[in-house]
């Protein structure tokens, strides 16, 4: 698992990461971060202050359609320093330079979505957008109008930066979306999974390095996020 995760980091972010050696992630600009110890932790601890190793603790499922088990949220833990090294800090003035517009479904929508141009995010999202645009018209209701890309904000109910704050996430249309907080679950109560987003859409995003929030126990079915390291690690670990 550790070896696959380290290999996946180097494969996923060649622009930013030079190598992982002796449990240290070496960035091309000379910065370094500890990969971390990982191991058994509560879901809360993993989300609150994840080491890089913790981000791989729950493998991302490559198959689509299973209902996520309790607290299975692959990709929801983000090491803030790691993502700041990759994309910058949106609370700083020069962050805007890293953003670029991607035209969402050029034929069927044409709305512009702001995302990072670093680590190939914008190019990959443009490729996703073109492929989604070629899906049958019945799919457009799930995709447009999109609910947005870059947004410098913490995740609702937390002080942790959202994937949107790094410019790596996009929300498709809200019309058929489900989000675990919307039914206002009582603290500690089991969540009832809901999803209406067709598999074809998920497959196209995943092909280009985006994971889907519909594979989280804390589901967010309109949310897609550029996390190629999780998809690569999952493929490396396939039997
Ligand atoms: Zn989102």
Tab-separated table of C-alpha atoms and ligand atoms in Angstrom:
chain	number	residue	atom	x	y	z
A	1	UNK	CA	0.000	0.000	0.000
A	2	UNK	CA	2.697	2.536	0.984
A	3	UNK	CA	4.797	1.697	-2.066
A	4	UNK	CA	1.815	1.984	-4.408
A	5	UNK	CA	0.832	5.315	-2.838
A	6	UNK	CA	4.325	6.768	-3.195
A	7	UNK	CA	4.590	5.591	-6.781
A	8	UNK	CA	1.146	7.039	-7.506
A	9	UNK	CA	2.179	10.473	-6.180
A	10	UNK	CA	5.138	10.646	-8.561
A	11	UNK	CA	3.061	9.417	-11.511
A	12	UNK	CA	0.148	11.736	-10.749
A	13	UNK	CA	2.068	14.989	-10.313
A	14	UNK	CA	5.201	14.929	-12.521
A	15	UNK	CA	5.069	18.734	-12.845
A	16	UNK	CA	5.392	19.261	-9.087
A	17	UNK	CA	6.878	16.136	-7.521
A	18	UNK	CA	10.367	14.939	-8.336
A	19	UNK	CA	10.511	11.819	-6.206
A	20	UNK	CA	9.506	10.156	-2.977
A	21	UNK	CA	12.502	8.776	-1.159
A	22	UNK	CA	12.957	7.513	2.389
A	23	UNK	CA	9.387	8.544	3.205
A	24	UNK	CA	9.954	12.152	2.114
A	25	UNK	CA	8.075	13.746	-0.789
A	26	UNK	CA	10.533	15.911	-2.749
A	27	UNK	CA	8.949	18.733	-4.731
A	28	UNK	CA	10.694	20.138	-7.786
A	29	UNK	CA	10.954	23.562	-6.141
A	30	UNK	CA	13.082	22.050	-3.371
A	31	UNK	CA	10.373	21.805	-0.723
A	32	UNK	CA	9.862	18.560	1.138
A	33	UNK	CA	7.050	16.989	3.076
A	34	UNK	CA	6.972	13.864	5.186
A	35	UNK	CA	4.872	11.066	3.693
A	36	UNK	CA	3.799	10.174	7.219
A	37	UNK	CA	3.271	7.069	9.275
A	38	UNK	CA	-0.384	6.359	8.416
A	39	UNK	CA	-1.850	3.332	10.177
A	40	UNK	CA	-5.044	2.925	12.164
A	41	UNK	CA	-6.824	6.142	13.084
A	42	UNK	CA	-10.395	7.181	13.652
A	43	UNK	CA	-12.181	8.646	10.643
A	44	UNK	CA	-12.396	11.962	12.530
A	45	UNK	CA	-8.641	12.092	13.191
A	46	UNK	CA	-7.893	11.236	9.588
A	47	UNK	CA	-10.117	14.019	8.290
A	48	UNK	CA	-9.040	16.642	10.818
A	49	UNK	CA	-5.271	16.442	10.292
A	50	UNK	CA	-4.338	13.843	7.703
A	51	UNK	CA	-0.766	12.910	6.925
A	52	UNK	CA	-0.120	12.280	3.227
A	53	UNK	CA	-0.151	8.538	4.006
A	54	UNK	CA	-3.634	8.872	5.501
A	55	UNK	CA	-5.027	10.127	2.189
A	56	UNK	CA	-4.505	6.601	0.829
A	57	UNK	CA	-5.883	4.726	3.850
A	58	UNK	CA	-9.214	3.988	2.158
A	59	UNK	CA	-8.685	2.771	-1.414
A	60	UNK	CA	-10.787	4.522	-4.048
A	61	UNK	CA	-13.148	1.933	-5.605
A	62	UNK	CA	-12.641	1.676	-9.359
A	63	UNK	CA	-16.061	0.049	-9.841
A	64	UNK	CA	-19.130	2.305	-9.748
A	65	UNK	CA	-22.485	1.500	-8.186
A	66	UNK	CA	-21.699	0.075	-4.734
A	67	UNK	CA	-23.052	1.901	-1.682
A	68	UNK	CA	-20.101	3.193	0.387
A	69	UNK	CA	-19.673	1.558	3.812
A	70	UNK	CA	-19.688	3.608	7.021
A	71	UNK	CA	-17.008	6.315	7.007
A	72	UNK	CA	-15.577	5.114	3.683
A	73	UNK	CA	-14.694	8.507	2.185
A	74	UNK	CA	-11.710	7.942	-0.155
A	75	UNK	CA	-10.304	11.350	-1.114
A	76	UNK	CA	-12.128	13.355	1.522
A	77	UNK	CA	-8.985	13.602	3.680
A	78	UNK	CA	-6.682	16.282	2.263
A	79	UNK	CA	-3.292	17.173	3.723
A	80	UNK	CA	-3.474	20.968	3.511
A	81	UNK	CA	0.282	21.545	3.105
A	82	UNK	CA	0.490	18.955	0.353
A	83	UNK	CA	-2.234	20.669	-1.665
A	84	UNK	CA	-0.805	24.128	-0.971
A	85	UNK	CA	2.522	22.909	-2.364
A	86	UNK	CA	0.743	21.619	-5.471
A	87	UNK	CA	-1.673	24.496	-6.061
A	88	UNK	CA	-0.959	27.433	-3.731
A	89	UNK	CA	-3.018	29.092	-1.027
A	90	UNK	CA	-6.186	30.787	-2.295
A	91	UNK	CA	-6.092	33.243	0.620
A	92	UNK	CA	-2.934	34.791	-0.864
A	93	UNK	CA	-2.990	37.547	-3.453
A	94	UNK	CA	-1.034	35.834	-6.230
A	95	UNK	CA	-3.198	32.707	-6.244
A	96	UNK	CA	-5.450	34.045	-9.028
A	97	UNK	CA	-2.573	33.629	-11.500
A	98	UNK	CA	-2.964	29.875	-11.223
A	99	UNK	CA	-6.589	29.944	-12.383
A	100	UNK	CA	-7.943	29.636	-15.883
A	101	UNK	CA	-11.411	29.289	-17.448
A	102	UNK	CA	-12.612	26.004	-18.922
A	103	UNK	CA	-15.660	26.129	-21.193
A	104	UNK	CA	-18.188	23.684	-19.811
A	105	UNK	CA	-19.883	21.536	-22.486
A	106	UNK	CA	-18.997	23.858	-25.401
A	107	UNK	CA	-22.014	22.753	-27.492
A	108	UNK	CA	-24.644	22.310	-24.774
A	109	UNK	CA	-23.749	24.852	-22.062
A	110	UNK	CA	-20.819	27.205	-22.758
A	111	UNK	CA	-20.608	28.416	-19.142
A	112	UNK	CA	-17.052	29.105	-17.968
A	113	UNK	CA	-15.671	27.277	-14.941
A	114	UNK	CA	-12.547	28.491	-13.141
A	115	UNK	CA	-9.989	25.848	-12.146
A	116	UNK	CA	-6.244	25.595	-11.626
A	117	UNK	CA	-4.031	25.305	-14.663
A	118	UNK	CA	-1.361	23.601	-12.550
A	119	UNK	CA	-0.712	19.842	-12.680
A	120	UNK	CA	-2.858	19.578	-15.802
A	121	UNK	CA	-6.166	20.212	-14.020
A	122	UNK	CA	-7.622	22.618	-16.605
A	123	UNK	CA	-6.462	20.542	-19.577
A	124	UNK	CA	-7.936	17.390	-18.106
A	125	UNK	CA	-11.201	19.115	-17.235
A	126	UNK	CA	-11.432	20.470	-20.791
A	127	UNK	CA	-11.070	16.886	-22.041
A	128	UNK	CA	-13.813	15.745	-19.627
A	129	UNK	CA	-16.022	18.607	-20.811
A	130	UNK	CA	-15.626	17.679	-24.484
A	131	UNK	CA	-16.464	14.022	-23.810
A	132	UNK	CA	-19.479	14.876	-21.659
A	133	UNK	CA	-20.677	17.188	-24.423
A	134	UNK	CA	-20.893	14.172	-26.748
A	135	UNK	CA	-23.137	12.138	-24.414
A	136	UNK	CA	-26.833	11.780	-25.373
A	137	UNK	CA	-28.965	14.874	-24.698
A	138	UNK	CA	-30.727	13.088	-21.804
A	139	UNK	CA	-27.494	13.494	-19.790
A	140	UNK	CA	-27.375	17.289	-20.004
A	141	UNK	CA	-29.828	17.726	-17.102
A	142	UNK	CA	-27.210	16.194	-14.771
A	143	UNK	CA	-24.392	18.389	-16.035
A	144	UNK	CA	-25.675	21.873	-16.802
A	145	UNK	CA	-25.823	24.488	-15.551
A	146	UNK	CA	-22.751	23.540	-13.511
A	147	UNK	CA	-22.734	24.645	-9.881
A	148	UNK	CA	-19.137	25.873	-10.044
A	149	UNK	CA	-15.408	25.305	-9.880
A	150	UNK	CA	-12.918	27.406	-7.916
A	151	UNK	CA	-14.260	28.879	-4.707
A	152	UNK	CA	-11.948	29.858	-1.847
A	153	UNK	CA	-13.879	28.421	1.045
A	154	UNK	CA	-13.815	25.922	3.872
A	155	UNK	CA	-15.974	22.785	3.680
A	156	UNK	CA	-19.444	23.456	5.129
A	157	UNK	CA	-19.425	22.949	8.893
A	158	UNK	CA	-15.587	22.758	9.124
A	159	UNK	CA	-12.474	24.937	8.963
A	160	UNK	CA	-10.825	22.665	6.375
A	161	UNK	CA	-10.178	23.945	2.864
A	162	UNK	CA	-12.436	22.405	0.245
A	163	UNK	CA	-11.089	20.937	-3.003
A	164	UNK	CA	-12.750	23.967	-4.605
A	165	UNK	CA	-10.279	26.227	-2.757
A	166	UNK	CA	-7.362	24.682	-4.658
A	167	UNK	CA	-9.135	24.982	-8.018
A	168	UNK	CA	-9.235	21.196	-8.484
A	169	UNK	CA	-12.958	20.517	-8.003
A	170	UNK	CA	-16.068	21.012	-10.076
A	171	UNK	CA	-19.708	20.638	-9.120
A	172	UNK	CA	-22.040	19.544	-11.906
A	173	UNK	CA	-25.735	20.512	-11.888
A	174	UNK	CA	-27.494	20.638	-8.519
A	175	UNK	CA	-30.885	19.559	-9.948
A	176	UNK	CA	-30.265	15.812	-9.466
A	177	UNK	CA	-27.560	16.091	-6.805
A	178	UNK	CA	-27.586	14.567	-3.335
A	179	UNK	CA	-25.464	15.706	-0.413
A	180	UNK	CA	-25.255	13.980	2.959
A	181	UNK	CA	-25.938	17.176	4.908
A	182	UNK	CA	-29.119	18.132	3.036
A	183	UNK	CA	-31.441	15.677	4.879
A	184	UNK	CA	-29.991	17.147	8.142
A	185	UNK	CA	-28.941	13.826	9.732
A	186	UNK	CA	-28.783	13.733	13.522
A	187	UNK	CA	-25.269	13.518	14.965
A	188	UNK	CA	-24.174	9.882	15.100
A	189	UNK	CA	-27.106	8.577	13.037
A	190	UNK	CA	-26.354	6.358	10.035
A	191	UNK	CA	-26.594	8.140	6.686
A	192	UNK	CA	-28.949	6.966	3.963
A	193	UNK	CA	-27.072	6.927	0.687
A	194	UNK	CA	-28.738	8.539	-2.307
A	195	UNK	CA	-27.577	9.036	-5.864
A	196	UNK	CA	-29.102	9.836	-9.257
A	197	UNK	CA	-25.946	10.578	-11.267
A	198	UNK	CA	-25.501	8.092	-14.151
A	199	UNK	CA	-22.411	5.913	-14.251
A	200	UNK	CA	-21.405	7.120	-17.735
A	201	UNK	CA	-20.646	10.562	-16.308
A	202	UNK	CA	-18.521	9.150	-13.495
A	203	UNK	CA	-16.554	6.961	-15.913
A	204	UNK	CA	-15.583	9.934	-18.079
A	205	UNK	CA	-14.361	11.987	-15.105
A	206	UNK	CA	-12.378	9.079	-13.661
A	207	UNK	CA	-10.719	8.399	-17.003
A	208	UNK	CA	-9.180	11.879	-16.740
A	209	UNK	CA	-8.073	11.703	-13.098
A	210	UNK	CA	-11.137	13.050	-11.277
A	211	UNK	CA	-12.641	11.174	-8.338
A	212	UNK	CA	-16.341	11.318	-7.529
A	213	UNK	CA	-17.977	12.402	-4.247
A	214	UNK	CA	-20.685	9.802	-4.919
A	215	UNK	CA	-18.211	7.129	-3.760
A	216	UNK	CA	-18.144	8.641	-0.269
A	217	UNK	CA	-20.199	7.556	2.718
A	218	UNK	CA	-20.540	11.313	3.263
A	219	UNK	CA	-21.856	11.506	-0.286
A	220	UNK	CA	-21.659	14.626	-2.436
A	221	UNK	CA	-22.857	13.381	-5.796
A	222	UNK	CA	-22.337	16.587	-7.804
A	223	UNK	CA	-18.689	16.851	-6.684
A	224	UNK	CA	-15.750	15.762	-8.827
A	225	UNK	CA	-12.144	16.459	-7.855
A	226	UNK	CA	-8.803	16.047	-9.623
A	227	UNK	CA	-7.060	13.363	-7.549
A	228	UNK	CA	-5.184	11.204	-10.031
A	229	UNK	CA	-3.010	9.771	-7.246
A	230	UNK	CA	-6.018	7.901	-5.839
A	231	UNK	CA	-7.012	6.401	-9.176
A	232	UNK	CA	-3.421	5.410	-9.950
A	233	UNK	CA	-2.929	3.850	-6.502
A	234	UNK	CA	-6.187	1.911	-6.897
A	235	UNK	CA	-5.058	0.548	-10.272
A	236	UNK	CA	-1.648	-0.406	-8.891
A	237	UNK	CA	-3.311	-2.330	-6.068
A	238	UNK	CA	-5.718	-4.212	-8.322
A	239	UNK	CA	-5.200	-7.974	-8.053
B	1	LIG	ZN1	-18.000	20.328	-4.703
